[in-house]
XYZ file of C-alpha atoms in Angstrom:
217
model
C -17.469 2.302 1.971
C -16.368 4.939 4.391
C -14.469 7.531 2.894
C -12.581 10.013 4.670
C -12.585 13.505 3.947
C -10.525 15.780 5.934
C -12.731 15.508 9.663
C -15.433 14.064 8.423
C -16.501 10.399 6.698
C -18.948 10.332 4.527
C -20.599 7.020 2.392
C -19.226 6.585 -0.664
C -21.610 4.061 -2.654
C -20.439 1.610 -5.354
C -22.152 2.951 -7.851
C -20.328 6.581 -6.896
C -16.986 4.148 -7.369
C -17.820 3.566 -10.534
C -18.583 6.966 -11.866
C -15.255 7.840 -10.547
C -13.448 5.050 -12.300
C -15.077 6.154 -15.641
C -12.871 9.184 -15.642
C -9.557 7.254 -15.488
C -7.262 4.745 -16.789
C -6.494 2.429 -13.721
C -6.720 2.389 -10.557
C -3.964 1.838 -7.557
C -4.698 1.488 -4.095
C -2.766 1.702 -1.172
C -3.178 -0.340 1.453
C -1.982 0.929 4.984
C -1.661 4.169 3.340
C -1.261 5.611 6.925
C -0.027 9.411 6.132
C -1.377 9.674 2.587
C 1.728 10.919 1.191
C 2.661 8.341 -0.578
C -0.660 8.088 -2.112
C -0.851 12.195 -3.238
C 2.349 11.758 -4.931
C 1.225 9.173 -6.999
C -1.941 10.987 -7.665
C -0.125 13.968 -8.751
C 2.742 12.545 -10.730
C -0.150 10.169 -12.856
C -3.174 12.642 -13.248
C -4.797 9.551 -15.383
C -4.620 6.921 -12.583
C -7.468 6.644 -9.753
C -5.339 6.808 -6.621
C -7.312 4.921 -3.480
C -5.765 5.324 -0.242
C -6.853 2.630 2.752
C -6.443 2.207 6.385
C -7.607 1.321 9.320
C -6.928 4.480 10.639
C -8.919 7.331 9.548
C -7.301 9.805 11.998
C -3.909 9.165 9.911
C -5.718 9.835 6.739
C -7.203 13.087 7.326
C -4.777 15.660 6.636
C -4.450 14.028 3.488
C -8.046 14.163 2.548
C -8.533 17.492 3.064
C -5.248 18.392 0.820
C -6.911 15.937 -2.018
C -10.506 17.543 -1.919
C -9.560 20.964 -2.203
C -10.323 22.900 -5.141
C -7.341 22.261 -7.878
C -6.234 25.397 -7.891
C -5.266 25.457 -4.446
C -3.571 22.126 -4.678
C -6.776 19.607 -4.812
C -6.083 16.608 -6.338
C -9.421 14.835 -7.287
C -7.662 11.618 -8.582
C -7.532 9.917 -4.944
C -9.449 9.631 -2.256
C -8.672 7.722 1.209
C -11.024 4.584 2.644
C -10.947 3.848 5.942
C -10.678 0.096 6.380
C -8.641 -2.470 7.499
C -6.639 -5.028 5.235
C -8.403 -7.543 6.857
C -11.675 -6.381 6.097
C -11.838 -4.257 2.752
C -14.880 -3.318 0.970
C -16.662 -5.766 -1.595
C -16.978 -2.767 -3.820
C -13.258 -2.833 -4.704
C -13.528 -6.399 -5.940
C -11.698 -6.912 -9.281
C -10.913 -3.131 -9.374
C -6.793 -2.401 -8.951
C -4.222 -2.876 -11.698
C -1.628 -1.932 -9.273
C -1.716 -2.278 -5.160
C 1.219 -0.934 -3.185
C 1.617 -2.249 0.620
C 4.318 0.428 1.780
C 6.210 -0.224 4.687
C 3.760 -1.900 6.930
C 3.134 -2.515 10.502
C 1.530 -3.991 12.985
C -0.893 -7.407 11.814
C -0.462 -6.033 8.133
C 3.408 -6.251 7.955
C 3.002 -10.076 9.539
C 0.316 -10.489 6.880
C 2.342 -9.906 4.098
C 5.031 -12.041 5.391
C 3.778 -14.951 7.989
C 2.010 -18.629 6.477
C -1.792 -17.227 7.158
C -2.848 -16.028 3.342
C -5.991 -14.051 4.719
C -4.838 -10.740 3.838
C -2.746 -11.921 0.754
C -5.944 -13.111 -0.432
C -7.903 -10.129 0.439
C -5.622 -8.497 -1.245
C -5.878 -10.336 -4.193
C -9.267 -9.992 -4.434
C -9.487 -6.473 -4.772
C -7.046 -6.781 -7.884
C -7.786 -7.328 -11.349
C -6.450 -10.451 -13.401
C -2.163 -9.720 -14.166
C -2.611 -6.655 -11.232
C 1.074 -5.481 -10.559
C 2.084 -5.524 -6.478
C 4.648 -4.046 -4.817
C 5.356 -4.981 -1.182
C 8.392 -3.048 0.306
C 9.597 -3.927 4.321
C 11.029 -1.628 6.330
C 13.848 -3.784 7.987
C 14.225 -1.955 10.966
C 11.756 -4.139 12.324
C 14.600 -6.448 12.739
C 16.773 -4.496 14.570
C 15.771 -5.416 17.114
C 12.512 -7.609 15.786
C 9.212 -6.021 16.433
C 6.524 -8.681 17.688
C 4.583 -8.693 14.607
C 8.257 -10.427 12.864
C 9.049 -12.513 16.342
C 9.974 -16.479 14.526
C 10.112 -14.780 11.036
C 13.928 -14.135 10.009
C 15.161 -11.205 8.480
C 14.510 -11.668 4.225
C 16.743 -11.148 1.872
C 16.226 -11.182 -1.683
C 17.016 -15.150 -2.022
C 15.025 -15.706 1.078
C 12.112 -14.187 0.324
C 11.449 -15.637 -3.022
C 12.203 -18.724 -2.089
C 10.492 -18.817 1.192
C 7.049 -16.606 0.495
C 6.567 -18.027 -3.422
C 4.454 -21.041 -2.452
C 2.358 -18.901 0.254
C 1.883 -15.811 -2.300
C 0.915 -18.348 -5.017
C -1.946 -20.165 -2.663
C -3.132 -17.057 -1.894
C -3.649 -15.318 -5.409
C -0.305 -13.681 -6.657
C 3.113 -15.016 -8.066
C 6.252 -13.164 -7.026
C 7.844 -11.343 -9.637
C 11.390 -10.144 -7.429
C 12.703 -8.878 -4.557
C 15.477 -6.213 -4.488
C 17.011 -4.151 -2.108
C 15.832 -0.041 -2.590
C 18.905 2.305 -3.143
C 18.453 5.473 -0.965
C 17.085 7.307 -3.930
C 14.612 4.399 -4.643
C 13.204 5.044 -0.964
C 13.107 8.703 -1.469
C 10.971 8.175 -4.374
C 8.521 6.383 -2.301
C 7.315 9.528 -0.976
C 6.352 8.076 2.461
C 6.700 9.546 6.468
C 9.628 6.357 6.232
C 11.673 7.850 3.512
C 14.091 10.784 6.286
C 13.512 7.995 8.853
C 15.684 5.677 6.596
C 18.138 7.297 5.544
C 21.609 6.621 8.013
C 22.112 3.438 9.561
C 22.176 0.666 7.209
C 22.194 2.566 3.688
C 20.968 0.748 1.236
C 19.571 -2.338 3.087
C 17.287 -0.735 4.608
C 14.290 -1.667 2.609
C 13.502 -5.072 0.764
C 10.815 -4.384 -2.406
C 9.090 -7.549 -3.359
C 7.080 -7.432 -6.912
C 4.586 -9.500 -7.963
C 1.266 -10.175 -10.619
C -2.322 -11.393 -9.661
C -1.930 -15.015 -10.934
C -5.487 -16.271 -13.370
C-alpha cells in the first residue's frame, strides 16, 4: 500500500496495518478523501477509531498527511493516515477491515460508481468492509445543475428515487440501503469537507442527498 505522508510515499506493509489496528476500536475509511479534512475531523473528534483516508490523488492528500504525522503536541493526529489509490483498485490489505466507509461528495468515475448499474466499485467497496459495516454515501447535487458528464442519463435522486431505484444494484453488489435523506445546512457543515462553504446559498437544504446503508452477509 502506498501511503502518503506529507511529500513523500512511503510502503506501508500489511502486517504494519495490522499493528496499527491493534491500537484501536474500528476502523473508517474514506474513500475519495480528496482534501483530508473530512477525514482529520473524524480522527480528532473519535481518538479510538483508525481513520484511513484514500484517493487516487496523492497530491490532494498531502497537506493532510503532513498535519496527521506531526508530533501530537503540535496538532499530529496518529489515528489516520491517507492511501493513495483509486476506488477502482484498492489494496487487498484492507479486505474485511472497515466498520464504517464514508464516500463524501464524489466526482468524476467514483460519483457515477456509486450511482450508475456497473457494481465494480460498489463491490470493491464492499469488500474492504467487514460483515454489518455502516456506509454513508452523500451527493453533491450540483452536479445536476447543470449535469456533469459523469451523471449524463442518470436523473437527479431524491430520497424515494434513490431507494427505490439503487436498492437492487447496492444489494447485487454487497450492501442493503438503509435511507436516504436530504442534509440540513448544519448536517453539511458537520461533514467537515472543502464542499461544506461551497454549499451553502443556492438551493438550501437540497443541496446534498445522504444515502445509508449495511454490508449485507
Amino acid at each position: 500500500m502506498r501511503r502518503v505522508v506529507g511529500k513523500g510515499v512511503v510502503e506501508l506493509s500489511g502486517a504494519e496495518l495490522e499493528r496499527l489496528r491493534a491500537d484501536y476500536d474500528t476502523i473508517l475509511i474514506d474513500v475519495g478523501t480528496g482534501d483530508g479534512k473530512h477525514a482529520l475531523a473524524t480522527a480528532r473528534a473519535n481518538p479510538a477509531t483508525l481513520v484511513i483516508g484514500v484517493d487516487a490523488s496523492p497530491d490532494a492528500m498531502r497537506r493532510a498527511s503532513a498535519r496527521a504525522a506531526a508530533r501530537p503536541a503540535r496538532g499530529g493526529l496518529p489515528n489516520v493516515l491517507f492511501l493513495w489509490a483509486a476506488a477502482e483498485d484498492l489494496p487487498s490489505d484492507l479486505d474485511g477491515v472497515a466498520g464504517e466507509i464514508h464516500v463524501l461528495m464524489p466526482w468524476g468515475s467514483l460519483l457515477r460508481g456509486v450511482l450508475a448499474p456497473d457494481e465494480a466499485i460498489l463491490g470493491n467497496l464492499a469488500r474492504v468492509a467487514a460483515p454489518r459495516a455502516g456506509l454513508l454515501v452523500t451527493l453533491n447535487l450540483h452536479a445536476w445543475q447543470p449535469p456533469v458528464p459523469e451523471v449524463a442519463g442518470i436523473a437527479e435522486p431524491t430520497p424515494d428515487s434513490a431507494l427505490s431505484g439503487l436498492a437492487g444494484t447496492y444489494q447485487r453488489a454487497g450492501w442493503r440501503l438503509t435511507g436516504a435523506r436530504y442534509l440540513s445546512p448544519d448536517e453539511v457543515e458537520a461533514l467537515a469537507t472543502s464542499w461544506t462553504r461551497r454549499l451553502g446559498s443556492s438551493r438550501g437544504h437540497l443541496d446534498v442527498l445522504a444515502l445509508t446503508g449495511t454490508r449485507s452477509g
